[in-house]
Amino acid sequence: MKWLDSFFEKKTRQVAQSASRRSALVKVGKLFVGTAFILPVLPFDRMNPNAHAAEGKKKVDVDDETSCDYWRHCALDGFLCSCCGGTVTTCPPGTEISKVTWVGTCRNPHDGKDYLISYNDCCGVAQCGRCFCNRNERERPGYRLGVHNDINWCMANTSNTYNCTVAAIVGVGEPRG
Ligand code: ABN
């Protein structure tokens, strides 16, 4: 195996003569720095692939009055009265409809028209706790009270206790000509 030793010795000497230690270190240094800058910007998918799968499977029912996806609920923040012993337009027994309200605008996917929806709270019984829904389409910040939905609209009733929210159609928009 002497020939092998002398072969490698010869090669090592050749490399040592043609390349300085400093230039070798510079090359290694460049490799490290380049890796540090380039690797973080590579397009890794950090999302959980199962999250996408779940998204694909979620069924949106725009006609189910007990679902937050129901088209009239596009700007409702609260518990759905349709899950609390009432309906989408009537308060549960023992509660009273709020005297003040806020209105939102939702598009009916069946006729393509925009409807003015009054979101009244039902008051007088402790919060229902079922079918919480929080959608905020076209909602505006809280300093514009009438177009903000995160408000207890039982404020003007005898009892301010909030139970759930109904969504009644109070107007229809004219299509733009
Ligand atoms: N309009 C529903 C509601 C009630 C109490 C507090 C926030 C929002």
PDB file of C-alpha atoms and ligand atoms in Angstrom:
ATOM      1  CA  MET A   1       0.000   0.000   0.000  1.00  0.00           C
ATOM      2  CA  LYS A   2       3.047   2.234  -0.142  1.00  0.00           C
ATOM      3  CA  TRP A   3       2.128   3.361  -3.643  1.00  0.00           C
ATOM      4  CA  LEU A   4      -1.206   4.669  -2.277  1.00  0.00           C
ATOM      5  CA  ASP A   5       0.495   6.665   0.467  1.00  0.00           C
ATOM      6  CA  SER A   6       2.923   8.225  -1.952  1.00  0.00           C
ATOM      7  CA  PHE A   7       0.102   8.972  -4.429  1.00  0.00           C
ATOM      8  CA  PHE A   8      -1.879  10.923  -1.819  1.00  0.00           C
ATOM      9  CA  GLU A   9       1.230  12.603  -0.476  1.00  0.00           C
ATOM     10  CA  LYS A  10       2.053  13.824  -3.985  1.00  0.00           C
ATOM     11  CA  LYS A  11      -1.476  15.065  -4.591  1.00  0.00           C
ATOM     12  CA  THR A  12      -1.646  16.836  -1.228  1.00  0.00           C
ATOM     13  CA  ARG A  13       1.622  18.586  -1.920  1.00  0.00           C
ATOM     14  CA  GLN A  14       0.351  19.695  -5.345  1.00  0.00           C
ATOM     15  CA  VAL A  15      -2.816  21.179  -3.824  1.00  0.00           C
ATOM     16  CA  ALA A  16      -0.871  22.855  -1.008  1.00  0.00           C
ATOM     17  CA  GLN A  17       1.441  24.495  -3.560  1.00  0.00           C
ATOM     18  CA  SER A  18      -1.308  25.718  -5.878  1.00  0.00           C
ATOM     19  CA  ALA A  19      -3.859  26.930  -3.262  1.00  0.00           C
ATOM     20  CA  SER A  20      -3.122  28.938  -0.177  1.00  0.00           C
ATOM     21  CA  ARG A  21      -4.842  28.168   3.123  1.00  0.00           C
ATOM     22  CA  ARG A  22      -6.320  31.662   3.109  1.00  0.00           C
ATOM     23  CA  SER A  23      -8.026  31.216  -0.248  1.00  0.00           C
ATOM     24  CA  ALA A  24      -9.464  27.896   0.916  1.00  0.00           C
ATOM     25  CA  LEU A  25     -10.861  29.597   4.026  1.00  0.00           C
ATOM     26  CA  VAL A  26     -12.342  32.391   1.887  1.00  0.00           C
ATOM     27  CA  LYS A  27     -14.128  29.828  -0.267  1.00  0.00           C
ATOM     28  CA  VAL A  28     -15.545  28.009   2.759  1.00  0.00           C
ATOM     29  CA  GLY A  29     -16.577  31.362   4.289  1.00  0.00           C
ATOM     30  CA  LYS A  30     -18.414  32.383   1.113  1.00  0.00           C
ATOM     31  CA  LEU A  31     -20.259  29.094   1.084  1.00  0.00           C
ATOM     32  CA  PHE A  32     -21.456  29.649   4.671  1.00  0.00           C
ATOM     33  CA  VAL A  33     -22.519  33.269   4.134  1.00  0.00           C
ATOM     34  CA  GLY A  34     -24.317  32.444   0.875  1.00  0.00           C
ATOM     35  CA  THR A  35     -26.222  29.641   2.519  1.00  0.00           C
ATOM     36  CA  ALA A  36     -27.247  31.872   5.432  1.00  0.00           C
ATOM     37  CA  PHE A  37     -28.735  34.484   3.047  1.00  0.00           C
ATOM     38  CA  ILE A  38     -30.333  32.221   0.499  1.00  0.00           C
ATOM     39  CA  LEU A  39     -31.885  29.455   2.587  1.00  0.00           C
ATOM     40  CA  PRO A  40     -34.368  31.655   4.548  1.00  0.00           C
ATOM     41  CA  VAL A  41     -35.878  33.102   1.348  1.00  0.00           C
ATOM     42  CA  LEU A  42     -36.498  29.794  -0.324  1.00  0.00           C
ATOM     43  CA  PRO A  43     -40.246  29.253  -0.726  1.00  0.00           C
ATOM     44  CA  PHE A  44     -40.982  26.759   2.006  1.00  0.00           C
ATOM     45  CA  ASP A  45     -44.643  25.971   2.569  1.00  0.00           C
ATOM     46  CA  ARG A  46     -44.961  26.503   6.310  1.00  0.00           C
ATOM     47  CA  MET A  47     -48.698  25.883   6.334  1.00  0.00           C
ATOM     48  CA  ASN A  48     -50.064  22.714   7.763  1.00  0.00           C
ATOM     49  CA  PRO A  49     -51.134  20.712   4.692  1.00  0.00           C
ATOM     50  CA  ASN A  50     -54.031  19.309   6.713  1.00  0.00           C
ATOM     51  CA  ALA A  51     -55.381  22.834   7.189  1.00  0.00           C
ATOM     52  CA  HIS A  52     -55.826  23.159   3.412  1.00  0.00           C
ATOM     53  CA  ALA A  53     -57.466  19.776   3.280  1.00  0.00           C
ATOM     54  CA  ALA A  54     -59.971  20.811   5.958  1.00  0.00           C
ATOM     55  CA  GLU A  55     -60.693  24.069   4.082  1.00  0.00           C
ATOM     56  CA  GLY A  56     -61.529  22.160   0.947  1.00  0.00           C
ATOM     57  CA  LYS A  57     -63.974  19.935   2.786  1.00  0.00           C
ATOM     58  CA  LYS A  58     -65.829  22.670   4.747  1.00  0.00           C
ATOM     59  CA  LYS A  59     -69.335  22.941   3.398  1.00  0.00           C
ATOM     60  CA  VAL A  60     -70.730  26.459   3.122  1.00  0.00           C
ATOM     61  CA  ASP A  61     -74.519  26.523   3.237  1.00  0.00           C
ATOM     62  CA  VAL A  62     -75.799  29.990   2.415  1.00  0.00           C
ATOM     63  CA  ASP A  63     -79.403  28.855   2.950  1.00  0.00           C
ATOM     64  CA  ASP A  64     -79.132  27.294   6.403  1.00  0.00           C
ATOM     65  CA  GLU A  65     -80.623  29.801   8.864  1.00  0.00           C
ATOM     66  CA  THR A  66     -78.831  28.098  11.760  1.00  0.00           C
ATOM     67  CA  SER A  67     -75.442  28.587  10.110  1.00  0.00           C
ATOM     68  CA  CYS A  68     -73.141  31.578  10.266  1.00  0.00           C
ATOM     69  CA  ASP A  69     -72.729  31.088   6.508  1.00  0.00           C
ATOM     70  CA  TYR A  70     -76.390  31.948   5.899  1.00  0.00           C
ATOM     71  CA  TRP A  71     -76.334  34.870   3.449  1.00  0.00           C
ATOM     72  CA  ARG A  72     -78.294  37.246   5.718  1.00  0.00           C
ATOM     73  CA  HIS A  73     -75.698  36.786   8.471  1.00  0.00           C
ATOM     74  CA  CYS A  74     -72.954  38.530   6.485  1.00  0.00           C
ATOM     75  CA  ALA A  75     -72.475  41.193   9.154  1.00  0.00           C
ATOM     76  CA  LEU A  76     -73.834  39.570  12.305  1.00  0.00           C
ATOM     77  CA  ASP A  77     -71.837  39.479  15.526  1.00  0.00           C
ATOM     78  CA  GLY A  78     -73.513  37.377  18.218  1.00  0.00           C
ATOM     79  CA  PHE A  79     -75.429  34.159  18.863  1.00  0.00           C
ATOM     80  CA  LEU A  80     -77.920  33.098  16.200  1.00  0.00           C
ATOM     81  CA  CYS A  81     -81.492  33.236  17.567  1.00  0.00           C
ATOM     82  CA  SER A  82     -82.368  30.402  15.173  1.00  0.00           C
ATOM     83  CA  CYS A  83     -80.245  28.141  17.435  1.00  0.00           C
ATOM     84  CA  CYS A  84     -81.646  29.613  20.660  1.00  0.00           C
ATOM     85  CA  GLY A  85     -85.370  28.877  20.495  1.00  0.00           C
ATOM     86  CA  GLY A  86     -86.239  31.695  18.096  1.00  0.00           C
ATOM     87  CA  THR A  87     -85.908  32.015  14.342  1.00  0.00           C
ATOM     88  CA  VAL A  88     -83.865  34.199  12.014  1.00  0.00           C
ATOM     89  CA  THR A  89     -86.489  36.958  12.509  1.00  0.00           C
ATOM     90  CA  THR A  90     -88.078  36.212  15.896  1.00  0.00           C
ATOM     91  CA  CYS A  91     -86.656  36.384  19.386  1.00  0.00           C
ATOM     92  CA  PRO A  92     -86.791  33.320  21.671  1.00  0.00           C
ATOM     93  CA  PRO A  93     -89.715  33.185  24.128  1.00  0.00           C
ATOM     94  CA  GLY A  94     -89.104  35.314  27.239  1.00  0.00           C
ATOM     95  CA  THR A  95     -86.799  37.770  25.425  1.00  0.00           C
ATOM     96  CA  GLU A  96     -87.620  41.168  24.003  1.00  0.00           C
ATOM     97  CA  ILE A  97     -86.387  42.578  20.697  1.00  0.00           C
ATOM     98  CA  SER A  98     -83.956  45.508  20.996  1.00  0.00           C
ATOM     99  CA  LYS A  99     -85.353  48.999  20.498  1.00  0.00           C
ATOM    100  CA  VAL A 100     -82.231  50.085  18.665  1.00  0.00           C
ATOM    101  CA  THR A 101     -80.307  48.150  16.065  1.00  0.00           C
ATOM    102  CA  TRP A 102     -77.708  48.324  13.390  1.00  0.00           C
ATOM    103  CA  VAL A 103     -78.046  47.594   9.724  1.00  0.00           C
ATOM    104  CA  GLY A 104     -75.758  45.832   7.334  1.00  0.00           C
ATOM    105  CA  THR A 105     -75.940  45.082   3.629  1.00  0.00           C
ATOM    106  CA  CYS A 106     -75.798  41.502   2.375  1.00  0.00           C
ATOM    107  CA  ARG A 107     -76.002  40.174  -1.159  1.00  0.00           C
ATOM    108  CA  ASN A 108     -78.537  37.410  -1.754  1.00  0.00           C
ATOM    109  CA  PRO A 109     -76.660  34.855  -3.872  1.00  0.00           C
ATOM    110  CA  HIS A 110     -79.932  33.705  -5.487  1.00  0.00           C
ATOM    111  CA  ASP A 111     -81.026  36.983  -7.049  1.00  0.00           C
ATOM    112  CA  GLY A 112     -77.747  38.950  -6.852  1.00  0.00           C
ATOM    113  CA  LYS A 113     -79.491  41.859  -5.094  1.00  0.00           C
ATOM    114  CA  ASP A 114     -78.198  43.711  -2.033  1.00  0.00           C
ATOM    115  CA  TYR A 115     -80.513  43.670   0.977  1.00  0.00           C
ATOM    116  CA  LEU A 116     -80.544  45.931   3.985  1.00  0.00           C
ATOM    117  CA  ILE A 117     -80.525  43.698   7.060  1.00  0.00           C
ATOM    118  CA  SER A 118     -81.497  44.867  10.539  1.00  0.00           C
ATOM    119  CA  TYR A 119     -79.516  43.031  13.223  1.00  0.00           C
ATOM    120  CA  ASN A 120     -81.615  43.295  16.373  1.00  0.00           C
ATOM    121  CA  ASP A 121     -80.471  41.808  19.630  1.00  0.00           C
ATOM    122  CA  CYS A 122     -82.931  39.891  21.809  1.00  0.00           C
ATOM    123  CA  CYS A 123     -82.799  41.028  25.399  1.00  0.00           C
ATOM    124  CA  GLY A 124     -83.783  40.054  28.920  1.00  0.00           C
ATOM    125  CA  VAL A 125     -82.360  36.521  29.237  1.00  0.00           C
ATOM    126  CA  ALA A 126     -78.694  35.558  29.746  1.00  0.00           C
ATOM    127  CA  GLN A 127     -76.697  34.965  26.583  1.00  0.00           C
ATOM    128  CA  CYS A 128     -77.722  31.881  24.652  1.00  0.00           C
ATOM    129  CA  GLY A 129     -74.201  30.583  23.989  1.00  0.00           C
ATOM    130  CA  ARG A 130     -75.118  28.564  20.896  1.00  0.00           C
ATOM    131  CA  CYS A 131     -74.132  29.193  17.266  1.00  0.00           C
ATOM    132  CA  PHE A 132     -71.781  32.107  17.822  1.00  0.00           C
ATOM    133  CA  CYS A 133     -71.259  33.995  14.597  1.00  0.00           C
ATOM    134  CA  ASN A 134     -68.932  36.863  13.796  1.00  0.00           C
ATOM    135  CA  ARG A 135     -68.969  38.168  10.248  1.00  0.00           C
ATOM    136  CA  ASN A 136     -68.112  41.730   9.453  1.00  0.00           C
ATOM    137  CA  GLU A 137     -68.792  42.448   5.801  1.00  0.00           C
ATOM    138  CA  ARG A 138     -68.892  46.222   5.207  1.00  0.00           C
ATOM    139  CA  GLU A 139     -68.750  46.863   8.944  1.00  0.00           C
ATOM    140  CA  ARG A 140     -67.157  50.162   9.989  1.00  0.00           C
ATOM    141  CA  PRO A 141     -65.104  51.095  13.092  1.00  0.00           C
ATOM    142  CA  GLY A 142     -66.752  51.526  16.492  1.00  0.00           C
ATOM    143  CA  TYR A 143     -66.814  55.339  16.445  1.00  0.00           C
ATOM    144  CA  ARG A 144     -69.539  55.037  13.782  1.00  0.00           C
ATOM    145  CA  LEU A 145     -71.989  53.343  16.095  1.00  0.00           C
ATOM    146  CA  GLY A 146     -74.744  52.636  13.565  1.00  0.00           C
ATOM    147  CA  VAL A 147     -72.449  50.684  11.252  1.00  0.00           C
ATOM    148  CA  HIS A 148     -70.499  48.754  13.884  1.00  0.00           C
ATOM    149  CA  ASN A 149     -71.694  45.352  15.039  1.00  0.00           C
ATOM    150  CA  ASP A 150     -69.760  44.701  18.243  1.00  0.00           C
ATOM    151  CA  ILE A 151     -72.322  46.548  20.366  1.00  0.00           C
ATOM    152  CA  ASN A 152     -74.915  45.377  22.837  1.00  0.00           C
ATOM    153  CA  TRP A 153     -78.061  46.737  21.195  1.00  0.00           C
ATOM    154  CA  CYS A 154     -80.087  45.939  24.325  1.00  0.00           C
ATOM    155  CA  MET A 155     -78.787  49.255  25.663  1.00  0.00           C
ATOM    156  CA  ALA A 156     -82.163  51.012  25.269  1.00  0.00           C
ATOM    157  CA  ASN A 157     -84.334  48.188  26.610  1.00  0.00           C
ATOM    158  CA  THR A 158     -85.575  47.719  30.184  1.00  0.00           C
ATOM    159  CA  SER A 159     -83.147  44.816  30.524  1.00  0.00           C
ATOM    160  CA  ASN A 160     -79.726  45.244  28.922  1.00  0.00           C
ATOM    161  CA  THR A 161     -79.012  41.523  29.157  1.00  0.00           C
ATOM    162  CA  TYR A 162     -78.115  40.170  25.729  1.00  0.00           C
ATOM    163  CA  ASN A 163     -79.405  36.769  24.571  1.00  0.00           C
ATOM    164  CA  CYS A 164     -79.034  36.419  20.766  1.00  0.00           C
ATOM    165  CA  THR A 165     -79.347  38.290  17.452  1.00  0.00           C
ATOM    166  CA  VAL A 166     -81.932  38.157  14.647  1.00  0.00           C
ATOM    167  CA  ALA A 167     -81.452  39.242  11.038  1.00  0.00           C
ATOM    168  CA  ALA A 168     -84.513  40.729   9.321  1.00  0.00           C
ATOM    169  CA  ILE A 169     -84.683  42.143   5.786  1.00  0.00           C
ATOM    170  CA  VAL A 170     -85.758  45.802   5.946  1.00  0.00           C
ATOM    171  CA  GLY A 171     -84.936  47.014   2.457  1.00  0.00           C
ATOM    172  CA  VAL A 172     -83.630  46.060  -0.949  1.00  0.00           C
ATOM    173  CA  GLY A 173     -81.099  47.902  -3.043  1.00  0.00           C
ATOM    174  CA  GLU A 174     -81.841  48.942  -6.601  1.00  0.00           C
ATOM    175  CA  PRO A 175     -79.535  47.486  -9.213  1.00  0.00           C
ATOM    176  CA  ARG A 176     -77.224  50.187 -10.640  1.00  0.00           C
ATOM    177  CA  GLY A 177     -78.303  51.251 -14.082  1.00  0.00           C
TER     178      GLY A 177
HETATM  179  N1  ABN B   1     -74.870  42.715  19.048  1.00  0.00           N
HETATM  180  C1  ABN B   1     -74.352  41.580  19.689  1.00  0.00           C
HETATM  181  C2  ABN B   1     -73.493  41.909  20.872  1.00  0.00           C
HETATM  182  C3  ABN B   1     -74.047  41.870  22.126  1.00  0.00           C
HETATM  183  C4  ABN B   1     -73.263  42.143  23.222  1.00  0.00           C
HETATM  184  C5  ABN B   1     -71.932  42.491  23.043  1.00  0.00           C
HETATM  185  C6  ABN B   1     -71.410  42.515  21.750  1.00  0.00           C
HETATM  186  C7  ABN B   1     -72.195  42.231  20.666  1.00  0.00           C
END
